[in-house]
Amino acid sequence: MKRHRNTLVAALVLLACSRPDAHLCAQTADIFKASAPALVLITTPDGSGSGAIVELDGKKYLITNEHVLRGGKPFKASLLNGDAVVVRGLDLSELSDLARMEVTNQALPALKVERGAPGIGMQVSVFGNSG
C-alpha cells in the first residue's frame, strides 16, 4: 500500500503535465520528485486532504488547510511512503484557511519556506489531494 500511494500521486502529477509544453512538464515532474518526501496525506473520518512538512525558524511544521481539520476531527498524517507523521499543538487561521502543527520528529524531510510572495511570471507548483 505504501508504494501504491506514492505511485498514484506521481501518476496524477504526470497526468496534469500531459499538455503540449513538455519543457514545463519536465520541470514540474522534477519539482514534484524533489518535494515528494515532505508531502503528507491526511485522513479524517470525513475524508482526506494533503499537506506538507515545512521548516520555518529552525522548527518543522505540518501545514495543511484549516477546513481539513475543522471541528477538531481526529486525523492521521503520513508521508507518501506511508510513514506516520506525529505532531503536537495546533495553530489555526480561519481567515487564510491554514493549520500548522509542530512535527515531533525533527529528522523528517521538510520543504524550505521562502519569505515573501512570488513575483509576476514566476512558476509556482502546487501538489495536493483534493479528495
PDB file of C-alpha atoms in Angstrom:
ATOM      1  CA  MET A   1       0.000   0.000   0.000  1.00  0.00           C
ATOM      2  CA  LYS A   2       2.821   2.399   0.788  1.00  0.00           C
ATOM      3  CA  ARG A   3       4.271   2.212  -2.710  1.00  0.00           C
ATOM      4  CA  HIS A   4       0.828   2.382  -4.316  1.00  0.00           C
ATOM      5  CA  ARG A   5       0.012   5.781  -2.793  1.00  0.00           C
ATOM      6  CA  ASN A   6       3.288   7.304  -3.931  1.00  0.00           C
ATOM      7  CA  THR A   7       2.812   5.865  -7.421  1.00  0.00           C
ATOM      8  CA  LEU A   8      -0.748   7.204  -7.564  1.00  0.00           C
ATOM      9  CA  VAL A   9       0.320  10.718  -6.589  1.00  0.00           C
ATOM     10  CA  ALA A  10       3.181  10.640  -9.102  1.00  0.00           C
ATOM     11  CA  ALA A  11       0.761   9.449 -11.789  1.00  0.00           C
ATOM     12  CA  LEU A  12      -1.563  12.373 -11.022  1.00  0.00           C
ATOM     13  CA  VAL A  13       1.321  14.802 -11.448  1.00  0.00           C
ATOM     14  CA  LEU A  14       2.234  13.232 -14.766  1.00  0.00           C
ATOM     15  CA  LEU A  15      -1.382  13.354 -15.953  1.00  0.00           C
ATOM     16  CA  ALA A  16      -1.545  17.021 -15.028  1.00  0.00           C
ATOM     17  CA  CYS A  17       1.547  17.508 -17.186  1.00  0.00           C
ATOM     18  CA  SER A  18       0.136  15.911 -20.309  1.00  0.00           C
ATOM     19  CA  ARG A  19      -0.221  19.279 -22.007  1.00  0.00           C
ATOM     20  CA  PRO A  20       1.846  20.302 -25.042  1.00  0.00           C
ATOM     21  CA  ASP A  21       4.505  22.231 -23.081  1.00  0.00           C
ATOM     22  CA  ALA A  22       6.909  19.318 -22.482  1.00  0.00           C
ATOM     23  CA  HIS A  23       9.663  21.523 -21.012  1.00  0.00           C
ATOM     24  CA  LEU A  24       7.363  22.900 -18.314  1.00  0.00           C
ATOM     25  CA  CYS A  25       6.027  19.412 -17.654  1.00  0.00           C
ATOM     26  CA  ALA A  26       9.548  18.051 -17.104  1.00  0.00           C
ATOM     27  CA  GLN A  27      10.281  20.910 -14.694  1.00  0.00           C
ATOM     28  CA  THR A  28       7.082  20.155 -12.762  1.00  0.00           C
ATOM     29  CA  ALA A  29       7.961  16.458 -12.545  1.00  0.00           C
ATOM     30  CA  ASP A  30      11.437  17.372 -11.232  1.00  0.00           C
ATOM     31  CA  ILE A  31       9.940  19.721  -8.639  1.00  0.00           C
ATOM     32  CA  PHE A  32       7.494  17.019  -7.556  1.00  0.00           C
ATOM     33  CA  LYS A  33      10.288  14.455  -7.248  1.00  0.00           C
ATOM     34  CA  ALA A  34      12.291  16.836  -5.048  1.00  0.00           C
ATOM     35  CA  SER A  35       9.230  17.822  -2.958  1.00  0.00           C
ATOM     36  CA  ALA A  36       7.582  14.399  -2.574  1.00  0.00           C
ATOM     37  CA  PRO A  37       9.498  13.286   0.563  1.00  0.00           C
ATOM     38  CA  ALA A  38       7.960  16.201   2.510  1.00  0.00           C
ATOM     39  CA  LEU A  39       4.384  15.847   1.193  1.00  0.00           C
ATOM     40  CA  VAL A  40       1.770  14.485   3.595  1.00  0.00           C
ATOM     41  CA  LEU A  41      -1.561  12.703   3.195  1.00  0.00           C
ATOM     42  CA  ILE A  42      -4.119  13.485   5.906  1.00  0.00           C
ATOM     43  CA  THR A  43      -7.116  11.260   6.595  1.00  0.00           C
ATOM     44  CA  THR A  44     -10.071  12.144   8.812  1.00  0.00           C
ATOM     45  CA  PRO A  45     -13.385  10.361   9.440  1.00  0.00           C
ATOM     46  CA  ASP A  46     -14.918  12.709   6.827  1.00  0.00           C
ATOM     47  CA  GLY A  47     -12.364  12.334   4.036  1.00  0.00           C
ATOM     48  CA  SER A  48      -8.813  13.175   3.146  1.00  0.00           C
ATOM     49  CA  GLY A  49      -6.577  16.107   2.431  1.00  0.00           C
ATOM     50  CA  SER A  50      -2.964  16.931   1.945  1.00  0.00           C
ATOM     51  CA  GLY A  51      -0.227  18.985   3.485  1.00  0.00           C
ATOM     52  CA  ALA A  52       3.495  19.423   3.605  1.00  0.00           C
ATOM     53  CA  ILE A  53       6.229  19.472   6.188  1.00  0.00           C
ATOM     54  CA  VAL A  54       7.997  22.804   6.102  1.00  0.00           C
ATOM     55  CA  GLU A  55      10.945  24.204   8.010  1.00  0.00           C
ATOM     56  CA  LEU A  56      10.368  27.624   9.499  1.00  0.00           C
ATOM     57  CA  ASP A  57      12.617  29.405  12.007  1.00  0.00           C
ATOM     58  CA  GLY A  58      14.545  26.192  12.761  1.00  0.00           C
ATOM     59  CA  LYS A  59      11.459  24.053  13.503  1.00  0.00           C
ATOM     60  CA  LYS A  60       9.479  21.694  11.307  1.00  0.00           C
ATOM     61  CA  TYR A  61       5.724  22.035  10.936  1.00  0.00           C
ATOM     62  CA  LEU A  62       2.954  20.193   9.153  1.00  0.00           C
ATOM     63  CA  ILE A  63       0.971  22.748   7.167  1.00  0.00           C
ATOM     64  CA  THR A  64      -2.483  21.917   5.828  1.00  0.00           C
ATOM     65  CA  ASN A  65      -5.799  23.665   5.302  1.00  0.00           C
ATOM     66  CA  GLU A  66      -7.900  24.629   8.321  1.00  0.00           C
ATOM     67  CA  HIS A  67     -11.017  23.147   6.701  1.00  0.00           C
ATOM     68  CA  VAL A  68      -9.376  19.685   6.630  1.00  0.00           C
ATOM     69  CA  LEU A  69      -9.217  19.687  10.446  1.00  0.00           C
ATOM     70  CA  ARG A  70     -12.314  21.807  11.132  1.00  0.00           C
ATOM     71  CA  GLY A  71     -14.318  20.757  14.170  1.00  0.00           C
ATOM     72  CA  GLY A  72     -11.439  19.014  15.956  1.00  0.00           C
ATOM     73  CA  LYS A  73     -11.775  15.810  13.956  1.00  0.00           C
ATOM     74  CA  PRO A  74      -9.245  13.105  14.777  1.00  0.00           C
ATOM     75  CA  PHE A  75      -6.823  12.660  11.911  1.00  0.00           C
ATOM     76  CA  LYS A  76      -3.852  10.626  10.776  1.00  0.00           C
ATOM     77  CA  ALA A  77      -0.966  12.100   8.841  1.00  0.00           C
ATOM     78  CA  SER A  78       1.530  10.101   6.801  1.00  0.00           C
ATOM     79  CA  LEU A  79       4.255  10.727   4.278  1.00  0.00           C
ATOM     80  CA  LEU A  80       3.684   9.436   0.749  1.00  0.00           C
ATOM     81  CA  ASN A  81       5.799   6.385   1.635  1.00  0.00           C
ATOM     82  CA  GLY A  82       3.336   5.568   4.452  1.00  0.00           C
ATOM     83  CA  ASP A  83       5.493   6.632   7.418  1.00  0.00           C
ATOM     84  CA  ALA A  84       3.441   8.275  10.173  1.00  0.00           C
ATOM     85  CA  VAL A  85       3.873  11.965  10.918  1.00  0.00           C
ATOM     86  CA  VAL A  86       3.372  12.760  14.601  1.00  0.00           C
ATOM     87  CA  VAL A  87       2.520  16.334  15.555  1.00  0.00           C
ATOM     88  CA  ARG A  88       1.796  18.427  18.629  1.00  0.00           C
ATOM     89  CA  GLY A  89      -0.076  21.655  19.084  1.00  0.00           C
ATOM     90  CA  LEU A  90      -2.424  23.222  16.594  1.00  0.00           C
ATOM     91  CA  ASP A  91      -2.431  26.778  15.278  1.00  0.00           C
ATOM     92  CA  LEU A  92      -5.429  27.710  13.142  1.00  0.00           C
ATOM     93  CA  SER A  93      -6.014  30.648  10.844  1.00  0.00           C
ATOM     94  CA  GLU A  94      -9.612  30.664   9.705  1.00  0.00           C
ATOM     95  CA  LEU A  95      -9.038  33.855   7.729  1.00  0.00           C
ATOM     96  CA  SER A  96      -6.450  32.202   5.494  1.00  0.00           C
ATOM     97  CA  ASP A  97      -7.718  28.572   5.800  1.00  0.00           C
ATOM     98  CA  LEU A  98      -4.392  27.328   7.205  1.00  0.00           C
ATOM     99  CA  ALA A  99      -3.471  24.969  10.046  1.00  0.00           C
ATOM    100  CA  ARG A 100       0.019  24.482  11.488  1.00  0.00           C
ATOM    101  CA  MET A 101       1.233  21.744  13.837  1.00  0.00           C
ATOM    102  CA  GLU A 102       4.777  21.172  15.074  1.00  0.00           C
ATOM    103  CA  VAL A 103       6.300  17.900  13.843  1.00  0.00           C
ATOM    104  CA  THR A 104       7.706  15.903  16.770  1.00  0.00           C
ATOM    105  CA  ASN A 105      10.266  14.041  14.618  1.00  0.00           C
ATOM    106  CA  GLN A 106      12.540  16.856  13.505  1.00  0.00           C
ATOM    107  CA  ALA A 107      14.552  14.404  11.355  1.00  0.00           C
ATOM    108  CA  LEU A 108      11.747  14.145   8.771  1.00  0.00           C
ATOM    109  CA  PRO A 109      12.340  15.830   5.402  1.00  0.00           C
ATOM    110  CA  ALA A 110      10.980  19.346   5.019  1.00  0.00           C
ATOM    111  CA  LEU A 111      10.499  21.989   2.373  1.00  0.00           C
ATOM    112  CA  LYS A 112      12.194  25.330   2.906  1.00  0.00           C
ATOM    113  CA  VAL A 113       9.841  28.291   3.232  1.00  0.00           C
ATOM    114  CA  GLU A 114      10.743  31.301   1.133  1.00  0.00           C
ATOM    115  CA  ARG A 115       9.942  34.677   2.617  1.00  0.00           C
ATOM    116  CA  GLY A 116       7.797  36.946   0.502  1.00  0.00           C
ATOM    117  CA  ALA A 117       5.391  36.324  -2.331  1.00  0.00           C
ATOM    118  CA  PRO A 118       6.436  35.004  -5.748  1.00  0.00           C
ATOM    119  CA  GLY A 119       6.883  37.649  -8.411  1.00  0.00           C
ATOM    120  CA  ILE A 120       4.795  38.066 -11.531  1.00  0.00           C
ATOM    121  CA  GLY A 121       5.780  35.482 -14.121  1.00  0.00           C
ATOM    122  CA  MET A 122       7.472  33.140 -11.618  1.00  0.00           C
ATOM    123  CA  GLN A 123       6.500  29.479 -11.875  1.00  0.00           C
ATOM    124  CA  VAL A 124       4.588  28.096  -8.875  1.00  0.00           C
ATOM    125  CA  SER A 125       3.889  24.375  -8.371  1.00  0.00           C
ATOM    126  CA  VAL A 126       1.181  23.148  -6.013  1.00  0.00           C
ATOM    127  CA  PHE A 127       0.824  19.471  -5.140  1.00  0.00           C
ATOM    128  CA  GLY A 128      -2.244  18.405  -3.205  1.00  0.00           C
ATOM    129  CA  ASN A 129      -5.041  15.949  -2.757  1.00  0.00           C
ATOM    130  CA  SER A 130      -8.479  17.410  -3.318  1.00  0.00           C
ATOM    131  CA  GLY A 131     -10.348  14.366  -2.186  1.00  0.00           C
TER     132      GLY A 131
END
